[in-house]
Tab-separated table of C-alpha atoms and ligand atoms in Angstrom:
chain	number	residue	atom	x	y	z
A	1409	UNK	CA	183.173	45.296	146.516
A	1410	UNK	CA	180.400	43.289	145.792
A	1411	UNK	CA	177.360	43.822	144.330
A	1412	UNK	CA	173.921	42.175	145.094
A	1413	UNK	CA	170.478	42.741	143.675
A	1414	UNK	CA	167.591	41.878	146.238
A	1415	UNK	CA	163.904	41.303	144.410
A	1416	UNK	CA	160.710	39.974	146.336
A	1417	UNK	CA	159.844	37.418	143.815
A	1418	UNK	CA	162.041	34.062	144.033
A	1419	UNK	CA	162.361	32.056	140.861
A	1420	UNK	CA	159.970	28.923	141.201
A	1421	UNK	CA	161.942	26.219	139.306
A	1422	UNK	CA	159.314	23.226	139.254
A	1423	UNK	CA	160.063	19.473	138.420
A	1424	UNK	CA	157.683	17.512	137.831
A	1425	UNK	CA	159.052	13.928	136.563
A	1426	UNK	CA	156.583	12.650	133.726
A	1427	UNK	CA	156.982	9.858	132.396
A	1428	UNK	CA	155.562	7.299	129.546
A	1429	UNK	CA	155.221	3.440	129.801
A	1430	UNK	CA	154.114	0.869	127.422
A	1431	UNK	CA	150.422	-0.828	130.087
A	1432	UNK	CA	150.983	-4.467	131.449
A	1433	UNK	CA	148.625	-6.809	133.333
A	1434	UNK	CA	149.959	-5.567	136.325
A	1435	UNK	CA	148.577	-1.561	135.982
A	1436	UNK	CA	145.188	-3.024	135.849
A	1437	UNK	CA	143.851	-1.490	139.072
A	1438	UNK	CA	144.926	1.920	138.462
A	1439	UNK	CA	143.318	2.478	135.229
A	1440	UNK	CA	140.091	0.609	136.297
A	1441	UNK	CA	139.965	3.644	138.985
A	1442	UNK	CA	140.639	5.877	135.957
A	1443	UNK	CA	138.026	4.673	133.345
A	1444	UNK	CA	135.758	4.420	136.094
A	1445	UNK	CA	135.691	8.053	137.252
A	1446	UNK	CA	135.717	9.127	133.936
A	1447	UNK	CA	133.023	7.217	131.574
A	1448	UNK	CA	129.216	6.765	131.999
A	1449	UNK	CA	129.635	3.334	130.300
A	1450	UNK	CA	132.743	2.420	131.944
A	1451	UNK	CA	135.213	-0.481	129.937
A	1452	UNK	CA	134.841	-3.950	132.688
A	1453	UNK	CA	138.216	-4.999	133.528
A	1454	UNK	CA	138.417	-7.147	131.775
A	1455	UNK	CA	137.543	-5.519	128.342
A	1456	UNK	CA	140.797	-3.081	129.669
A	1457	UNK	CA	143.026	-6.076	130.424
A	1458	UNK	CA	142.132	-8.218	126.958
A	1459	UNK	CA	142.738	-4.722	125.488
A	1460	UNK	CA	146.302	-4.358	126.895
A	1461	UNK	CA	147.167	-7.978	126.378
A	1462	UNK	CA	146.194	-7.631	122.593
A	1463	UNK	CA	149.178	-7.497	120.549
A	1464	UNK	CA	147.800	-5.455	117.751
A	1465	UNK	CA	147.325	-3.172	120.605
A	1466	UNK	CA	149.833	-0.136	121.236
A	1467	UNK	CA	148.742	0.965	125.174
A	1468	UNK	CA	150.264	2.990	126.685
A	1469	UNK	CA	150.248	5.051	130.448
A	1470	UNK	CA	151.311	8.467	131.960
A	1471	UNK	CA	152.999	8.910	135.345
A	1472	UNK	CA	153.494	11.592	137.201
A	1473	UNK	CA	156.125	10.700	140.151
A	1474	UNK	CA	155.517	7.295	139.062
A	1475	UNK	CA	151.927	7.254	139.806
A	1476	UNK	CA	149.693	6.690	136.783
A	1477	UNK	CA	147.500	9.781	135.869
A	1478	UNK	CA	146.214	8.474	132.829
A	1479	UNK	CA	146.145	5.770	129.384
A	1480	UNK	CA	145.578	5.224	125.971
A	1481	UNK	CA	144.775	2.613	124.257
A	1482	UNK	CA	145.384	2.478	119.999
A	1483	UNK	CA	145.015	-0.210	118.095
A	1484	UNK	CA	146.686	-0.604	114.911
A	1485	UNK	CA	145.544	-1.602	111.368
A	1486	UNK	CA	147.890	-1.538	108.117
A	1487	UNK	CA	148.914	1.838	108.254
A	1488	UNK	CA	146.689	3.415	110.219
A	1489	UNK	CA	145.805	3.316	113.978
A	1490	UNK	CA	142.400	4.083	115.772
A	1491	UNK	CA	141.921	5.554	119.031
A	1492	UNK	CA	139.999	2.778	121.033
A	1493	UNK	CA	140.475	4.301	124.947
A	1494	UNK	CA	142.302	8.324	126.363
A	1495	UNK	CA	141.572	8.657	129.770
A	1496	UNK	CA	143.375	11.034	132.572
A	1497	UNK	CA	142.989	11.187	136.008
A	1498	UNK	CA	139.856	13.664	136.740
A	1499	UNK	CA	141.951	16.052	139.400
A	1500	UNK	CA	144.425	16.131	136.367
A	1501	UNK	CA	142.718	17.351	133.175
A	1502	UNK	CA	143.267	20.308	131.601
A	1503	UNK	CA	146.679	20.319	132.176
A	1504	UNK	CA	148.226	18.930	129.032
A	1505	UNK	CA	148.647	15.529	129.982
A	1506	UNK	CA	146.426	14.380	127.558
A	1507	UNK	CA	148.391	16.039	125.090
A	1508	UNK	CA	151.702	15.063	125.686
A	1509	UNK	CA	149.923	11.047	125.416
A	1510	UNK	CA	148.628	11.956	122.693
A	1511	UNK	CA	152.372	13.327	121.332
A	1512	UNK	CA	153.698	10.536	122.461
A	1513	UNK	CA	151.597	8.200	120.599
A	1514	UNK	CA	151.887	9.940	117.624
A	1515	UNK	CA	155.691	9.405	117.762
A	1516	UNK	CA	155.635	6.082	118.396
A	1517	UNK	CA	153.340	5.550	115.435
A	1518	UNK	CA	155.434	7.615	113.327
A	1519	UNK	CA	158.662	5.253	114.291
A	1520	UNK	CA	155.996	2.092	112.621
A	1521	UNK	CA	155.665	4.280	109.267
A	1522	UNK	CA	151.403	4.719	110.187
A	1523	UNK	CA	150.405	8.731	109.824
A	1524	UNK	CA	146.797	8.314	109.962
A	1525	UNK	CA	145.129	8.646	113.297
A	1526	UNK	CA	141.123	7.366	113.404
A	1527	UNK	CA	138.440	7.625	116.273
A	1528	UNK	CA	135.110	7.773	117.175
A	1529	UNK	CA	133.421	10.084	120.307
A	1530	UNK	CA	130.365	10.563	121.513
A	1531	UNK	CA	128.747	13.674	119.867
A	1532	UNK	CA	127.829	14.810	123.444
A	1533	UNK	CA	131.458	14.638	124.746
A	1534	UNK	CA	132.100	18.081	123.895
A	1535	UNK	CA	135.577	18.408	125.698
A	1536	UNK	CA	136.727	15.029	123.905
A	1537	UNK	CA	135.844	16.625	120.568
A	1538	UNK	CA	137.440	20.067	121.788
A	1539	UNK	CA	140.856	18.366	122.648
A	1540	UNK	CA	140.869	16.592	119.250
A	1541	UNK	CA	140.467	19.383	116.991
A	1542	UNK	CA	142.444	21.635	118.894
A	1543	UNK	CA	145.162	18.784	117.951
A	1544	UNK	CA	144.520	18.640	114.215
A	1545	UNK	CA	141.816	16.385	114.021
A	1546	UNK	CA	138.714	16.290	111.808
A	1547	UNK	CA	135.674	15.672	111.801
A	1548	UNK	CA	135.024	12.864	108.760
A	1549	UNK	CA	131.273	11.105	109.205
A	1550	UNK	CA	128.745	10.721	112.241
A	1551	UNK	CA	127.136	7.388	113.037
A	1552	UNK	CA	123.777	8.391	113.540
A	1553	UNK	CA	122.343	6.112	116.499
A	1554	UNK	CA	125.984	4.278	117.249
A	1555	UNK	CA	125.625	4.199	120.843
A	1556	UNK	CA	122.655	2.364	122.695
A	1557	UNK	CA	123.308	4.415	125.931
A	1558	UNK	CA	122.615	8.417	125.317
A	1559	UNK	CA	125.332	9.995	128.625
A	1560	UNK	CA	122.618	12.408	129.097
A	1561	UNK	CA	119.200	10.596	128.354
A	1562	UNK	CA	119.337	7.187	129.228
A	1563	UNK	CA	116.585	6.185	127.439
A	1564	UNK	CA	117.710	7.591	123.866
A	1565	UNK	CA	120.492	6.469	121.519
A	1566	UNK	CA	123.825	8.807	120.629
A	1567	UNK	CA	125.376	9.738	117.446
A	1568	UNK	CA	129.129	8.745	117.675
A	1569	UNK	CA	131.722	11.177	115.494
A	1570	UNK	CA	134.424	9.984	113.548
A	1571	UNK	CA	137.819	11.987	113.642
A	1572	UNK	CA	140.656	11.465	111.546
A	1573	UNK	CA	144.287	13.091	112.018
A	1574	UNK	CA	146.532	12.748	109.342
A	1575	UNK	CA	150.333	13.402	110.240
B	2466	LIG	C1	139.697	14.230	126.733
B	2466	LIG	C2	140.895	14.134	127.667
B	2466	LIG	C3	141.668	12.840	127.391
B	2466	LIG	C4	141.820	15.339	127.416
B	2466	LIG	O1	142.938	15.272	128.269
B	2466	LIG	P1	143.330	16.570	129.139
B	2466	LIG	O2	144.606	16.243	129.821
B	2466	LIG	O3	142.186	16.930	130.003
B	2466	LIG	O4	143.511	17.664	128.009
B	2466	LIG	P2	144.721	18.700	127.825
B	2466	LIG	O5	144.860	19.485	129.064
B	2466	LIG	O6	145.939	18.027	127.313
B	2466	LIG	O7	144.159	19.544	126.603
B	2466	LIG	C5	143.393	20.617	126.867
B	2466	LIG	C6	142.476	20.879	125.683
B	2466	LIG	O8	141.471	19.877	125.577
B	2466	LIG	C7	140.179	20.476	125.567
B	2466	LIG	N1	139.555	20.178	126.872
B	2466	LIG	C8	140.033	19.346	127.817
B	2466	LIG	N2	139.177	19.274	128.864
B	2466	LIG	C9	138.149	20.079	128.555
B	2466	LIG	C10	136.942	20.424	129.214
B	2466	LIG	N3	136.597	19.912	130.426
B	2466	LIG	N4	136.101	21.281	128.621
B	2466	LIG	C11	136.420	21.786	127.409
B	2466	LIG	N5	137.543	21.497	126.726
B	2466	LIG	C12	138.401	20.658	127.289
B	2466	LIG	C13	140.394	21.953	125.334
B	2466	LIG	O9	140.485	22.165	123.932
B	2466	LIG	C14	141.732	22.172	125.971
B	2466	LIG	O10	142.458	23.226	125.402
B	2466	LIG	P3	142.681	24.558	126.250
B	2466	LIG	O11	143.345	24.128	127.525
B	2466	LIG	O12	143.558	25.407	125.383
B	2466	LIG	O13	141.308	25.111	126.468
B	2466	LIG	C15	140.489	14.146	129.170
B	2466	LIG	O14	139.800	15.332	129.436
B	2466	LIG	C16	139.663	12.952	129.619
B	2466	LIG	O15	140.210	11.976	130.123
B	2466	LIG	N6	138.329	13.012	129.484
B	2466	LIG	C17	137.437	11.934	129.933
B	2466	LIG	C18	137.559	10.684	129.083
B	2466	LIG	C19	137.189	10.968	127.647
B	2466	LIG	O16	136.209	11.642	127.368
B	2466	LIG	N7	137.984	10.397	126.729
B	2466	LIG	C20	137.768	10.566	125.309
B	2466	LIG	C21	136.893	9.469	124.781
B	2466	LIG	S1	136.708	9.600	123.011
């Protein structure tokens, strides 16, 4: 005899293949898109290709299904790194993909012996600063006046944060 049990809800198993790539030359076009949708003052291509050609540069992308959803861009100093570029595909934030780049960066920092993490937002980037200090960071002088382009009043200048990690 057997025995079966019958339930309305079906298990959802979902795969979703991420993975983690160090940028070339060649992924130029789909961060452009990226840093494009996502900044008022925009990096030009070529600041983002000189960026990933730099070789004290660590730059890095996430795909999802092989498509990239997103980059960052570190560069590195004696033992620490700053944060120069994080950017993730609009229809894709706030899903923890910016997280695990962040993760991932961390651990390949780790691996070159640097556990300080720098970085400097603008003070009215509110869910920037909210994804950093949900991930340890803090909040260690302002810049009064660092950026000439205020995201919300053109005509005015913008304090610029710095955030430090330590790991
Ligand atoms: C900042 C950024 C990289 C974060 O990546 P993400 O994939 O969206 O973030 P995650 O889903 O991994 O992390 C989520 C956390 O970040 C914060 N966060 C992300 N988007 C947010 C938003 N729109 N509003 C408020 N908080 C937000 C929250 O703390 C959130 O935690 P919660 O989900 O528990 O509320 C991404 O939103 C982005 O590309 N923004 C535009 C570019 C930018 O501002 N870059 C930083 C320049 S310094």
């Amino acid at each position: 005899m057997s025995w079966g049990i019958t339930t309305k809800t079906k298990p959802i198993i979902k795969l979703i293949s991420i993975s983690f790539n160090r940028l070339s030359r060649d992924d130029i076009d789909s961060i452009v898109l990226i840093e494009q949708q996502n900044s008022h003052n925009p990096w030009s291509k070529n600041q983002l290709i000189e960026s990933i050609l730099n070789p004290a540069n660590l730059c890095y992308s996430i795909s999802m299904k092989n498509k990239i959803i997103g980059f960052l861009m570190a560069m590195r100093t004696l033992d620490n790194a700053d944060i120069l570029n994080i950017s993730i595909n609009k229809a894709c934030q706030g899903k923890g993909y910016g997280n695990k780049l962040l993760h991932y960066l961390i651990k390949e920092l780790k691996d070159r012996m640097i556990s300080q993490l720098i970085l400097e937002v603008r003070a009215s980037n509110q869910a920037a600063i909210d994804f950093y200090l949900k991930h340890g960071f803090e909040e260690i002088s302002l810049r009064k006046n660092y950026y000439m382009n205020n995201s919300k009043h053109p005509n005015q200048k913008e304090d610029g944060i710095i955030m430090r990690l330590k790991f």
